[in-house]
Structures are given as C-alpha cells and as structure tokens.
mmCIF file of N, CA and C in Angstrom:
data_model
loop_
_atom_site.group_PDB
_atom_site.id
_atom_site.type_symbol
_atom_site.label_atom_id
_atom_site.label_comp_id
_atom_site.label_asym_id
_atom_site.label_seq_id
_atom_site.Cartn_x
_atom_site.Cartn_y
_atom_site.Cartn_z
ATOM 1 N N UNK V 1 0.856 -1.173 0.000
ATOM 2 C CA UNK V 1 0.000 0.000 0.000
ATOM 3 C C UNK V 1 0.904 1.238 0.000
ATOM 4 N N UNK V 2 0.610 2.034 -0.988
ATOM 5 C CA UNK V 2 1.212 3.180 -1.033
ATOM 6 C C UNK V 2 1.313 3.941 0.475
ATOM 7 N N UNK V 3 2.239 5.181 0.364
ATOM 8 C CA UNK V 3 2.401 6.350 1.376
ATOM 9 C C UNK V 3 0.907 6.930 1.436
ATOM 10 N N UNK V 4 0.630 7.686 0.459
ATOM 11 C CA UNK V 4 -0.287 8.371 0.280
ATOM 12 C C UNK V 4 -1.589 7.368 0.746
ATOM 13 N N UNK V 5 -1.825 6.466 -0.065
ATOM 14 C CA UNK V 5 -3.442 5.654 0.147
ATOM 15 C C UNK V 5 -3.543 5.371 1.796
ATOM 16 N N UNK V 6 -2.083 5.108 2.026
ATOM 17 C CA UNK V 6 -2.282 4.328 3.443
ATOM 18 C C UNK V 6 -3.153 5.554 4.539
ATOM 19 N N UNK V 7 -2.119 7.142 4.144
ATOM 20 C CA UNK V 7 -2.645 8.252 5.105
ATOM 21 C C UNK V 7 -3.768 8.565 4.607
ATOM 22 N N UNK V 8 -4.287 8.472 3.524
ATOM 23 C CA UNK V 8 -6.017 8.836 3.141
ATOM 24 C C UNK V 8 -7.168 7.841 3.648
ATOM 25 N N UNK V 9 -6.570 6.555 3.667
ATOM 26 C CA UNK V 9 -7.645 6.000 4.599
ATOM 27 C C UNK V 9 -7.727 6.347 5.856
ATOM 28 N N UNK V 10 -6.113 6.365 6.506
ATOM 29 C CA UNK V 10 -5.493 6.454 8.138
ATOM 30 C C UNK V 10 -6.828 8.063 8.070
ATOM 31 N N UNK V 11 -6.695 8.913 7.612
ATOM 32 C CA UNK V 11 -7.278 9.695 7.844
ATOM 33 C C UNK V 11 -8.972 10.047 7.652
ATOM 34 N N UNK V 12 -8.871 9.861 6.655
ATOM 35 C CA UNK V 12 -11.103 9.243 6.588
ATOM 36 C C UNK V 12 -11.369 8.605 7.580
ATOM 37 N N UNK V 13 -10.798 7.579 7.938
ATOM 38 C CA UNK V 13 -11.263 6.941 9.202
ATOM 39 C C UNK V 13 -10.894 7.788 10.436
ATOM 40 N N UNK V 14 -10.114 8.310 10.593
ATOM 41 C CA UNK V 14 -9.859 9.282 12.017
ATOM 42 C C UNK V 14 -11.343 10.489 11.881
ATOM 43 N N UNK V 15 -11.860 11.045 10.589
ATOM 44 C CA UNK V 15 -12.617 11.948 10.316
ATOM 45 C C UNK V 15 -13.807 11.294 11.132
ATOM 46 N N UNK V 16 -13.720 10.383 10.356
ATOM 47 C CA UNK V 16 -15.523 10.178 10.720
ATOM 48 C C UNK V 16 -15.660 9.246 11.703
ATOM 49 N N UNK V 17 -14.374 8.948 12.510
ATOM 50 C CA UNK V 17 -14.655 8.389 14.086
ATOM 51 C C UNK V 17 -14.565 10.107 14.771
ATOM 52 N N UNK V 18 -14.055 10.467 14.563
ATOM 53 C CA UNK V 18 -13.994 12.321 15.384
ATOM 54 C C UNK V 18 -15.532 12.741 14.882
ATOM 55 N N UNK V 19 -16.096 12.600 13.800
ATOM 56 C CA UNK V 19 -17.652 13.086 13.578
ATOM 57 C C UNK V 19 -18.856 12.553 13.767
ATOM 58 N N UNK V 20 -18.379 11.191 14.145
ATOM 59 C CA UNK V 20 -19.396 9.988 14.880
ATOM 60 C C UNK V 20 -19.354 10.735 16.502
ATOM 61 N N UNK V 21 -18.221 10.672 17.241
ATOM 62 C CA UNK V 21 -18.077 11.282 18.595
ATOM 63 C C UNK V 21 -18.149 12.425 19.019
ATOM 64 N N UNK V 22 -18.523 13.484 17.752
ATOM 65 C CA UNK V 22 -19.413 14.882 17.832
ATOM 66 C C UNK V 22 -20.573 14.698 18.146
ATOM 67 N N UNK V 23 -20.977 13.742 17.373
ATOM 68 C CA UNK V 23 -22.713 13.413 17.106
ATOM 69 C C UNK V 23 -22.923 12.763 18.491
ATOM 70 N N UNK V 24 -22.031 11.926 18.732
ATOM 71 C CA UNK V 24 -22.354 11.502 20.386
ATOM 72 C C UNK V 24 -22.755 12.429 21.281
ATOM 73 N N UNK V 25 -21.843 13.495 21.402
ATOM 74 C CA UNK V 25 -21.559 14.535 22.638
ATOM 75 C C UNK V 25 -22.728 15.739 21.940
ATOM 76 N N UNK V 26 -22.890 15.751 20.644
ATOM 77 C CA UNK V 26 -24.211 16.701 20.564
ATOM 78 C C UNK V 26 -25.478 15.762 21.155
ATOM 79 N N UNK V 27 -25.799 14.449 20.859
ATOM 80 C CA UNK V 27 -26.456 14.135 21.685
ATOM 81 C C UNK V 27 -26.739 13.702 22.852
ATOM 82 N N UNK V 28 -25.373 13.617 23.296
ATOM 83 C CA UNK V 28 -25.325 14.235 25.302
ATOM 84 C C UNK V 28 -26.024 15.136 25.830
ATOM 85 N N UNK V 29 -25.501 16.490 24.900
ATOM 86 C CA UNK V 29 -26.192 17.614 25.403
ATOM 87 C C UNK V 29 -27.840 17.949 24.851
ATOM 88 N N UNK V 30 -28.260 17.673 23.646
ATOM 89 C CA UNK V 30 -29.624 17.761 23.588
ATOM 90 C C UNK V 30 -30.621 16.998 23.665
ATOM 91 N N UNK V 31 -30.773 15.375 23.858
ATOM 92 C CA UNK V 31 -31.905 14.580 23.869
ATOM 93 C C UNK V 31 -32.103 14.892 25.886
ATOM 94 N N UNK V 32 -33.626 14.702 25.564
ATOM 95 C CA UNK V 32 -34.027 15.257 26.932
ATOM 96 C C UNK V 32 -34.107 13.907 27.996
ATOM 97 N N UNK V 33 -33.722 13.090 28.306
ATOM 98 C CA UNK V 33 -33.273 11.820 29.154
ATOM 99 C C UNK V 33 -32.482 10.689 29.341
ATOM 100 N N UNK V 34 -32.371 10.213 29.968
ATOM 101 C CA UNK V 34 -31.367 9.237 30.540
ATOM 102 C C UNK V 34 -31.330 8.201 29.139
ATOM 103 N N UNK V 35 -32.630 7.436 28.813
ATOM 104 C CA UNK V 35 -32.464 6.586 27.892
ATOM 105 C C UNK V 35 -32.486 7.284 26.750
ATOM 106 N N UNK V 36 -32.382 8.051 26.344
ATOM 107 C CA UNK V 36 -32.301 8.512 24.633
ATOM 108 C C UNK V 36 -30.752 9.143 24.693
ATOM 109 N N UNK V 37 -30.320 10.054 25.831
ATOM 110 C CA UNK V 37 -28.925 10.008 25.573
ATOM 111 C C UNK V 37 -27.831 9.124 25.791
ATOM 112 N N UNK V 38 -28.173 7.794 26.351
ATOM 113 C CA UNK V 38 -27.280 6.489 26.221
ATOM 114 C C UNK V 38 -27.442 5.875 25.042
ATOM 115 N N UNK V 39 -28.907 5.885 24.222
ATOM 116 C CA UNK V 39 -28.378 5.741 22.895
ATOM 117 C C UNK V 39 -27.922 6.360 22.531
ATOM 118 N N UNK V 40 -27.609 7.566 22.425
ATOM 119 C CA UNK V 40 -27.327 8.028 21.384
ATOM 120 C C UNK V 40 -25.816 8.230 21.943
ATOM 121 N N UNK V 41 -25.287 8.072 22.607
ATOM 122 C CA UNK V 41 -23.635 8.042 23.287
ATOM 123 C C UNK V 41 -23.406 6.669 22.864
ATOM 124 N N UNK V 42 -23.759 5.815 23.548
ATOM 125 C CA UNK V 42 -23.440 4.349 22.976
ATOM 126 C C UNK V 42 -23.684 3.887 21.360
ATOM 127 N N UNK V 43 -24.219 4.180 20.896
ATOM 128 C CA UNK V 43 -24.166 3.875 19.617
ATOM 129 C C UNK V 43 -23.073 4.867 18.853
ATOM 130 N N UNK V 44 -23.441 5.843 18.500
ATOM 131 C CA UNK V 44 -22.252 6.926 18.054
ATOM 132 C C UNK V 44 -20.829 6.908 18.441
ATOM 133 N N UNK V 45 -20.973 6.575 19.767
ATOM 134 C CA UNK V 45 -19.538 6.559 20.571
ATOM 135 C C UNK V 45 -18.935 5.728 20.063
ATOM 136 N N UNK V 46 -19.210 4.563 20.924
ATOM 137 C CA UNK V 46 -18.774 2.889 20.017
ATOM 138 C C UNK V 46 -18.156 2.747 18.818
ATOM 139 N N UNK V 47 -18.657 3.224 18.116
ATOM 140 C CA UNK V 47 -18.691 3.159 16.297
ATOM 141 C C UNK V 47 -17.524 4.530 16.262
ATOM 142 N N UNK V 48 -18.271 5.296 16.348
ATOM 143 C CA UNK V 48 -16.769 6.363 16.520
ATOM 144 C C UNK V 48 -15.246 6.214 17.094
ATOM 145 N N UNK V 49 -15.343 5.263 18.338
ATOM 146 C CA UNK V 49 -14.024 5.043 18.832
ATOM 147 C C UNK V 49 -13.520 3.430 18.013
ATOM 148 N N UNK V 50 -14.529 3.028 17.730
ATOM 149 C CA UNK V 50 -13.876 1.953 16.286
ATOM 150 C C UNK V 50 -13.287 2.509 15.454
ATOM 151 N N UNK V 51 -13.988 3.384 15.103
ATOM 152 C CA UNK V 51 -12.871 4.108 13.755
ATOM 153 C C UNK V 51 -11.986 4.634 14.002
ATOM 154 N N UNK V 52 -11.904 5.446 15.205
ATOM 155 C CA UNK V 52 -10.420 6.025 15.178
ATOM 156 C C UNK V 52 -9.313 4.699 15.721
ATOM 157 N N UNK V 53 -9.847 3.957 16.572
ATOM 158 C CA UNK V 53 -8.801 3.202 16.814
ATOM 159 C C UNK V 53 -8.248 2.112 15.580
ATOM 160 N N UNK V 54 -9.506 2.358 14.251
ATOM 161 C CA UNK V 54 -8.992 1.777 12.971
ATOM 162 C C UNK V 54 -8.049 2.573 12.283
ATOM 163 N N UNK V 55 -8.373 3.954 12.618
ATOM 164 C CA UNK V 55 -8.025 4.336 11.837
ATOM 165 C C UNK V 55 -5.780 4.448 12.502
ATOM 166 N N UNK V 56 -5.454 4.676 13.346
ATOM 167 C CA UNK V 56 -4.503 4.402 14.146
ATOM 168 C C UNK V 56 -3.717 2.900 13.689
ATOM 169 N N UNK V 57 -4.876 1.992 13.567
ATOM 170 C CA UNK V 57 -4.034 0.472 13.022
ATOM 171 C C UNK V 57 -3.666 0.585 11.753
ATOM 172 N N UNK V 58 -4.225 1.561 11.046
ATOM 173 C CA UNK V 58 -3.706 1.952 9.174
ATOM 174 C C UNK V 58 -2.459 2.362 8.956
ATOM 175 N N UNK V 59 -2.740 3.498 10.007
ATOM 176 C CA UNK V 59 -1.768 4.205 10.369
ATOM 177 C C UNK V 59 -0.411 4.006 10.222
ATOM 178 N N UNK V 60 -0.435 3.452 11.691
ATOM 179 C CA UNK V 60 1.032 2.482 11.817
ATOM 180 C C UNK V 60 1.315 1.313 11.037
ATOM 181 N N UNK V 61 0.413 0.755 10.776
ATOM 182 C CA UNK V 61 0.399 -0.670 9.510
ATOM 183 C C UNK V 61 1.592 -1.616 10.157
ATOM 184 N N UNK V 62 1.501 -1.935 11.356
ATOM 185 C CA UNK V 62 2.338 -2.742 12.086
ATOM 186 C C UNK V 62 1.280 -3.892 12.810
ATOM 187 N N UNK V 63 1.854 -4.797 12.522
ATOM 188 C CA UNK V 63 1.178 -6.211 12.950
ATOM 189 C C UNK V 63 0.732 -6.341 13.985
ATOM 190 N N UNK V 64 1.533 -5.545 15.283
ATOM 191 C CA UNK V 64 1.045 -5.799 16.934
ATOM 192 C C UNK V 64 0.290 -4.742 17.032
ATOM 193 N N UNK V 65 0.588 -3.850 16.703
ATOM 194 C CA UNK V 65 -0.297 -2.883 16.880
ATOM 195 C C UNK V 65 -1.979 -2.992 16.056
ATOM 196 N N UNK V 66 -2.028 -3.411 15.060
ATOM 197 C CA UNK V 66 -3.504 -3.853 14.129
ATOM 198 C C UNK V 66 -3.962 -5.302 15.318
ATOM 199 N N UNK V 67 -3.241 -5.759 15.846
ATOM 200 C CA UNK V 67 -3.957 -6.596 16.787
ATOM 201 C C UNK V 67 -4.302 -6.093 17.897
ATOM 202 N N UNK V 68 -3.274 -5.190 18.668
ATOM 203 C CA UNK V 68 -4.067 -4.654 20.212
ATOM 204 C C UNK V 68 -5.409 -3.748 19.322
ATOM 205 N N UNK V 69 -5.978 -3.209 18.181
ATOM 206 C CA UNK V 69 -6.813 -2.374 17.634
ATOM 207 C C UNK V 69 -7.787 -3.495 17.488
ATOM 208 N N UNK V 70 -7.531 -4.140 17.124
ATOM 209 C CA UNK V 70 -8.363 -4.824 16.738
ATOM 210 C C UNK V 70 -9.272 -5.985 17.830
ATOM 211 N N UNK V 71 -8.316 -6.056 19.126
ATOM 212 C CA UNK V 71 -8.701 -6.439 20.577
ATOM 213 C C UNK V 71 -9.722 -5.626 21.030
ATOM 214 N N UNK V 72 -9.135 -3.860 20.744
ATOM 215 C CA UNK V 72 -9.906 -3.134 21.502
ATOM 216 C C UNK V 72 -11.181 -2.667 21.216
ATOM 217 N N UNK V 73 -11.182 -2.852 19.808
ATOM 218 C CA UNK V 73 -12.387 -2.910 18.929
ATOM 219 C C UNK V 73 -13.483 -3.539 19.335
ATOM 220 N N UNK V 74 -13.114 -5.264 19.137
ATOM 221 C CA UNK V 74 -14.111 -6.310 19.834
ATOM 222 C C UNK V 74 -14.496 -5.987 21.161
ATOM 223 N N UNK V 75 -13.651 -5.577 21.927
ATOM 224 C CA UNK V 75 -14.217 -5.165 23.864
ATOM 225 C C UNK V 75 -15.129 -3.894 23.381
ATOM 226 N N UNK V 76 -14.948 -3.015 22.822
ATOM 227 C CA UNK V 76 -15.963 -1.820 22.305
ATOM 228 C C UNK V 76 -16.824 -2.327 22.463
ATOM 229 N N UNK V 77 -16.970 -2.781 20.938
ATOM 230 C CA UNK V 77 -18.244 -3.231 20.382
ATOM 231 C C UNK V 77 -19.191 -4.294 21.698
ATOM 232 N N UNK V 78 -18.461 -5.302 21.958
ATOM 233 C CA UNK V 78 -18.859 -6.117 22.694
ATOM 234 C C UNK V 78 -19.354 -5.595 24.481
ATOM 235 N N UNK V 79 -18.657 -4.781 24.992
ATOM 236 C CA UNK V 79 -19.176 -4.026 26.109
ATOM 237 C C UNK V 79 -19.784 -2.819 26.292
ATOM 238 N N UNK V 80 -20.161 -1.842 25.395
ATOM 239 C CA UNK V 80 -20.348 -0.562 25.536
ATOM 240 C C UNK V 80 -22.038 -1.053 25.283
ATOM 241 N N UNK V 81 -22.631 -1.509 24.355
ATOM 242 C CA UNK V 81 -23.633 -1.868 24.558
ATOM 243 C C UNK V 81 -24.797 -2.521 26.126
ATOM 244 N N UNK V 82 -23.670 -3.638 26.024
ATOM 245 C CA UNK V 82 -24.212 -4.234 27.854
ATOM 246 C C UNK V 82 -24.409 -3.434 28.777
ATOM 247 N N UNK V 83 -22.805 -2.225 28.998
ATOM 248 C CA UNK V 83 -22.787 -1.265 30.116
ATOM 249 C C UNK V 83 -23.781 -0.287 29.744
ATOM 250 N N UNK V 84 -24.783 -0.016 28.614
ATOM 251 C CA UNK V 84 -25.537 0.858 28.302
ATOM 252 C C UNK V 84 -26.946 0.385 28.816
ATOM 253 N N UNK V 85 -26.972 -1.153 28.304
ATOM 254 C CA UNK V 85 -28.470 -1.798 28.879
ATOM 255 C C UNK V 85 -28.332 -1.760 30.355
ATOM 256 N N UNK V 86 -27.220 -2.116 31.163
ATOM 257 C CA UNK V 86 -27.315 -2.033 32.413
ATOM 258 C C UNK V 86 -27.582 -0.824 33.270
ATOM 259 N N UNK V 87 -26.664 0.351 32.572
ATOM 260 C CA UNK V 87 -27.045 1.679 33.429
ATOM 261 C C UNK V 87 -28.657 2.097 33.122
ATOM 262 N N UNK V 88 -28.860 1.850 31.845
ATOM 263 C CA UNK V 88 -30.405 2.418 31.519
ATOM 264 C C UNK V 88 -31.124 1.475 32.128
ATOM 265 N N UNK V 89 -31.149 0.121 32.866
ATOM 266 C CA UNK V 89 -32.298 -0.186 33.662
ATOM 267 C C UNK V 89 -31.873 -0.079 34.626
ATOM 268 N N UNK V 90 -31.355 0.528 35.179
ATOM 269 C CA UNK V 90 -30.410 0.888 36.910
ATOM 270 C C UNK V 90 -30.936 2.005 36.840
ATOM 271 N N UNK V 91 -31.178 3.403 35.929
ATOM 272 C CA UNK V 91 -31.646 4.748 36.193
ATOM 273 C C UNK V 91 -33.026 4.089 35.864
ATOM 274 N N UNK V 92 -33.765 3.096 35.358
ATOM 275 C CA UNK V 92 -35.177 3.048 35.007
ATOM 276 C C UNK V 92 -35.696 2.774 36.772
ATOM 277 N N UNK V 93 -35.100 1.451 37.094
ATOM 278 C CA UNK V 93 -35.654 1.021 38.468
ATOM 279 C C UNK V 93 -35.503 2.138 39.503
ATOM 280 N N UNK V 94 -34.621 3.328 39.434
ATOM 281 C CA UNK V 94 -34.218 3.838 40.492
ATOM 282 C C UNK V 94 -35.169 5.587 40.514
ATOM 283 N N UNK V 95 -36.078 5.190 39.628
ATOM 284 C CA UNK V 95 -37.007 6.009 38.579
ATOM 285 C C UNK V 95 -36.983 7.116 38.689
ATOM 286 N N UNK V 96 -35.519 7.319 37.694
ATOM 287 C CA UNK V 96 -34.968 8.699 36.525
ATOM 288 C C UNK V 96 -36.428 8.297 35.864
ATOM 289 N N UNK V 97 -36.636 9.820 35.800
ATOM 290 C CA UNK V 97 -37.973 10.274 34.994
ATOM 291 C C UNK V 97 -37.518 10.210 33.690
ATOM 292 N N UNK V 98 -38.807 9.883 33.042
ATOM 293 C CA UNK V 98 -38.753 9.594 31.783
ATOM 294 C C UNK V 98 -39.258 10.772 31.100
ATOM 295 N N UNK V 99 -38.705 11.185 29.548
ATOM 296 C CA UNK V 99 -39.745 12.535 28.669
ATOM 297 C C UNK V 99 -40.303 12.614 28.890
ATOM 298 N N UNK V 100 -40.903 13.723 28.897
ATOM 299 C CA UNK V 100 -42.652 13.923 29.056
ATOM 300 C C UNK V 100 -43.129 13.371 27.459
ATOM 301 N N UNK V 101 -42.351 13.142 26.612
ATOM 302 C CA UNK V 101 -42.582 12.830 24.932
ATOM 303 C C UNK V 101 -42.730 11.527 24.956
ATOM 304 N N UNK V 102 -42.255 10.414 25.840
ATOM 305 C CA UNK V 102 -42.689 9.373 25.495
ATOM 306 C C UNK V 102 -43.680 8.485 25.847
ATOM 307 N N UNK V 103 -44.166 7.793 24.744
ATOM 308 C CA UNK V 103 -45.162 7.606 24.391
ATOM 309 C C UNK V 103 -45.746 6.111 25.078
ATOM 310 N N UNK V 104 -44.827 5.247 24.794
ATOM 311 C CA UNK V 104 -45.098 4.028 25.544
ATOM 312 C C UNK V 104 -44.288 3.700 26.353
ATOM 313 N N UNK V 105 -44.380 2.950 27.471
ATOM 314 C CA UNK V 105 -43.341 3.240 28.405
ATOM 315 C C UNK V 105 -43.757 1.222 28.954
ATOM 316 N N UNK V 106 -42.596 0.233 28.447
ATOM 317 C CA UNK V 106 -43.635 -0.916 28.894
ATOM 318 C C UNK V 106 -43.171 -1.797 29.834
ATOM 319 N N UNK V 107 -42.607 -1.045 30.608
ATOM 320 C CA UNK V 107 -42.135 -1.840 31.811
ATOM 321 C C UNK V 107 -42.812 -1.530 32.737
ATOM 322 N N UNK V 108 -43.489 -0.170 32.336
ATOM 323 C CA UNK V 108 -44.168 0.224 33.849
ATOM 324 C C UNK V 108 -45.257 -1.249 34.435
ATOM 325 N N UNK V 109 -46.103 -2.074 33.530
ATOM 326 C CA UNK V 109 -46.871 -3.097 34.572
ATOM 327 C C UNK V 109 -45.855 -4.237 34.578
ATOM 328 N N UNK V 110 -44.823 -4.366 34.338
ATOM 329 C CA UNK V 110 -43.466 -5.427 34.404
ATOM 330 C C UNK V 110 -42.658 -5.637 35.656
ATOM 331 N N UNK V 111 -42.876 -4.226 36.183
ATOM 332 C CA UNK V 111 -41.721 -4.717 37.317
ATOM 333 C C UNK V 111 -43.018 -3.824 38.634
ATOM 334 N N UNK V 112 -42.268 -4.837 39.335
ATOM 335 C CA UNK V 112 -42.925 -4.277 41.225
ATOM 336 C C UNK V 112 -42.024 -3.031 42.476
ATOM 337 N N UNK V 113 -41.978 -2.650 42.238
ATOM 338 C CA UNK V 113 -40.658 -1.712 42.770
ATOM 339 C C UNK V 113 -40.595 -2.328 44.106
ATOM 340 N N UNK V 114 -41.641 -2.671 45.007
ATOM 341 C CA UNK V 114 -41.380 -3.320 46.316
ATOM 342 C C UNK V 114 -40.352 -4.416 46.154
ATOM 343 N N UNK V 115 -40.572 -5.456 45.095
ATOM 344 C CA UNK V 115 -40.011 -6.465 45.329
ATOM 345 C C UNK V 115 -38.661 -6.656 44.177
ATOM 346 N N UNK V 116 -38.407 -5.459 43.946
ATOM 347 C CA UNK V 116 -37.108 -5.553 42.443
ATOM 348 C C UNK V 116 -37.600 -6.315 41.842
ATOM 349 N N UNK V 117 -38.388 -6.997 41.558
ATOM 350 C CA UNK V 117 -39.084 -8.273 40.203
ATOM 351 C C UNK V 117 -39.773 -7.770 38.952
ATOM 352 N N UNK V 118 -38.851 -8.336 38.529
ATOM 353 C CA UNK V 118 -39.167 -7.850 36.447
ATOM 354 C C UNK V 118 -40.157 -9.170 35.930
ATOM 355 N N UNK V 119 -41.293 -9.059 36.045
ATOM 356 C CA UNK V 119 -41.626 -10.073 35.036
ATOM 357 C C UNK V 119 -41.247 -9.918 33.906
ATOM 358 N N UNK V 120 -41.344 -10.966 32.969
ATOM 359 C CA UNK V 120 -40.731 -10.900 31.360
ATOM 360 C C UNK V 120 -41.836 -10.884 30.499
ATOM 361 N N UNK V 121 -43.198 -11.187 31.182
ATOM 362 C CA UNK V 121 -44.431 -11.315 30.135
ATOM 363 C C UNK V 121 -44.959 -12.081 29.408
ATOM 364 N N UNK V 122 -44.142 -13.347 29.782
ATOM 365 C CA UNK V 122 -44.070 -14.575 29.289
ATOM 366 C C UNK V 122 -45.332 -15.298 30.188
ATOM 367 N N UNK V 123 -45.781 -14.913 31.255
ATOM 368 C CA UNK V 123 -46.867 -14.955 31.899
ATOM 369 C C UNK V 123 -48.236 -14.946 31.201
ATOM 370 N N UNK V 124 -48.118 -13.413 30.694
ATOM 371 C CA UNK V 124 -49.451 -12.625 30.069
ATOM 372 C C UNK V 124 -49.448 -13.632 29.010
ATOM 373 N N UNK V 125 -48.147 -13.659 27.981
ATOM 374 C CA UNK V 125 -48.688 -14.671 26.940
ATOM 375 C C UNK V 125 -49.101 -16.095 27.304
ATOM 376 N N UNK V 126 -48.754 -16.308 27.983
ATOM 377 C CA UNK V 126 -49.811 -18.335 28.524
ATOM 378 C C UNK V 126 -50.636 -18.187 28.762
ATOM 379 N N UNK V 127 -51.426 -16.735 29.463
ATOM 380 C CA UNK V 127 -52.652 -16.682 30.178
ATOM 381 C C UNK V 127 -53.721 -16.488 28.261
ATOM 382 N N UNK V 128 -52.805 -15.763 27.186
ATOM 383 C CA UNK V 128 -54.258 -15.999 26.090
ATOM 384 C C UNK V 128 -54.446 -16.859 25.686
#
C-alpha cells in the first residue's frame, strides 16, 4: 500500500470516528433523558471510537499494533452496549424520569418496585 493511500484511509477513518463522537456529545447535550442520551452516546460513541482506533491500526500498519486495535475494537463493540443496557435499567428502576414525549413506556406493569421483580411477560402470553 502506497504512502499516500495508506494516510487517506489512516485519515477518513480518524474523520468520521472524530464526527461519529461529535454526534455523540451533541447528543449528550440535547436529547431530553437518561435513555435517549445512552443511545445516542453508545451507539455513536462505540462506532466512533472503532474508527479512530482503525483508523490508528492503518496508520502504523504494524502487525502488533492492528492486533491490540483490533482487541480493543471487539471489547468496544462487545461491552459498551451491555454497560448501556445495564445503566439504563439501573436509572429506570431507580425512577430517573422519563420525557414527558414518550409515548409508551412498557415496563411500567413489568416490574414491582417493592419487590425488584421484572416479570418478562411470558406470563401474560400463557394466560391468552
């Protein structure tokens, strides 16, 4: 791979992991709650810090290094999601208010707050 091709990818990919992780942090600051700005951090983020850390393995175009990127990639992808489902039902049970915009909300007859118990609803469906 050429000089040049190698830094035009190394760099497209640094762009649009830096403009994925704008879009994150603009939607930090404007979606109005807990669960709409963890999507929108976790998804954007994630994907954004994939690319730059791709874009870094182009970069250098060195074998150990395209593997620790490519380690850190998979833990991304693979944990930023989980730690997102977990904090967003940790602020749901601990009841962070939700938009006043949203519309269906369907855990509310799911869980008992006395007793931390989530039914799954697998109930309701045997009972039709």
């Amino acid at each position: 791979m050429t000089d040049f091709l190698q830094e035009l990818i190394a760099s497209v990919l640094l762009l649009l992991g830096g403009g994925l992780m704008l879009i994150a942090a603009v939607g930090l600051y404007r979606l109005p709650d807990l669960l709409t700005r963890m999507h929108a951090t976790t998804k954007a983020g994630a994907l954004g810090a994939a690319l730059i850390i791709a874009g870094v393995a182009v970069h250098f175009a060195d074998a150990s290094v395209t593997a620790r990127a490519v380690a850190i990639i998979v833990f991304i992808v693979l944990t930023a999601p989980v730690a997102a489902h977990v904090i967003g039902r940790a602020g749901y049970f601990v009841g962070v208010p939700l938009w006043d915009g949203t519309i269906k909300d369907e855990l509310r007859h799911h869980y008992d707050p006395e007793t931390h118990v989530l039914r799954s609803g697998l109930e309701d469906r045997d009972e039709r």
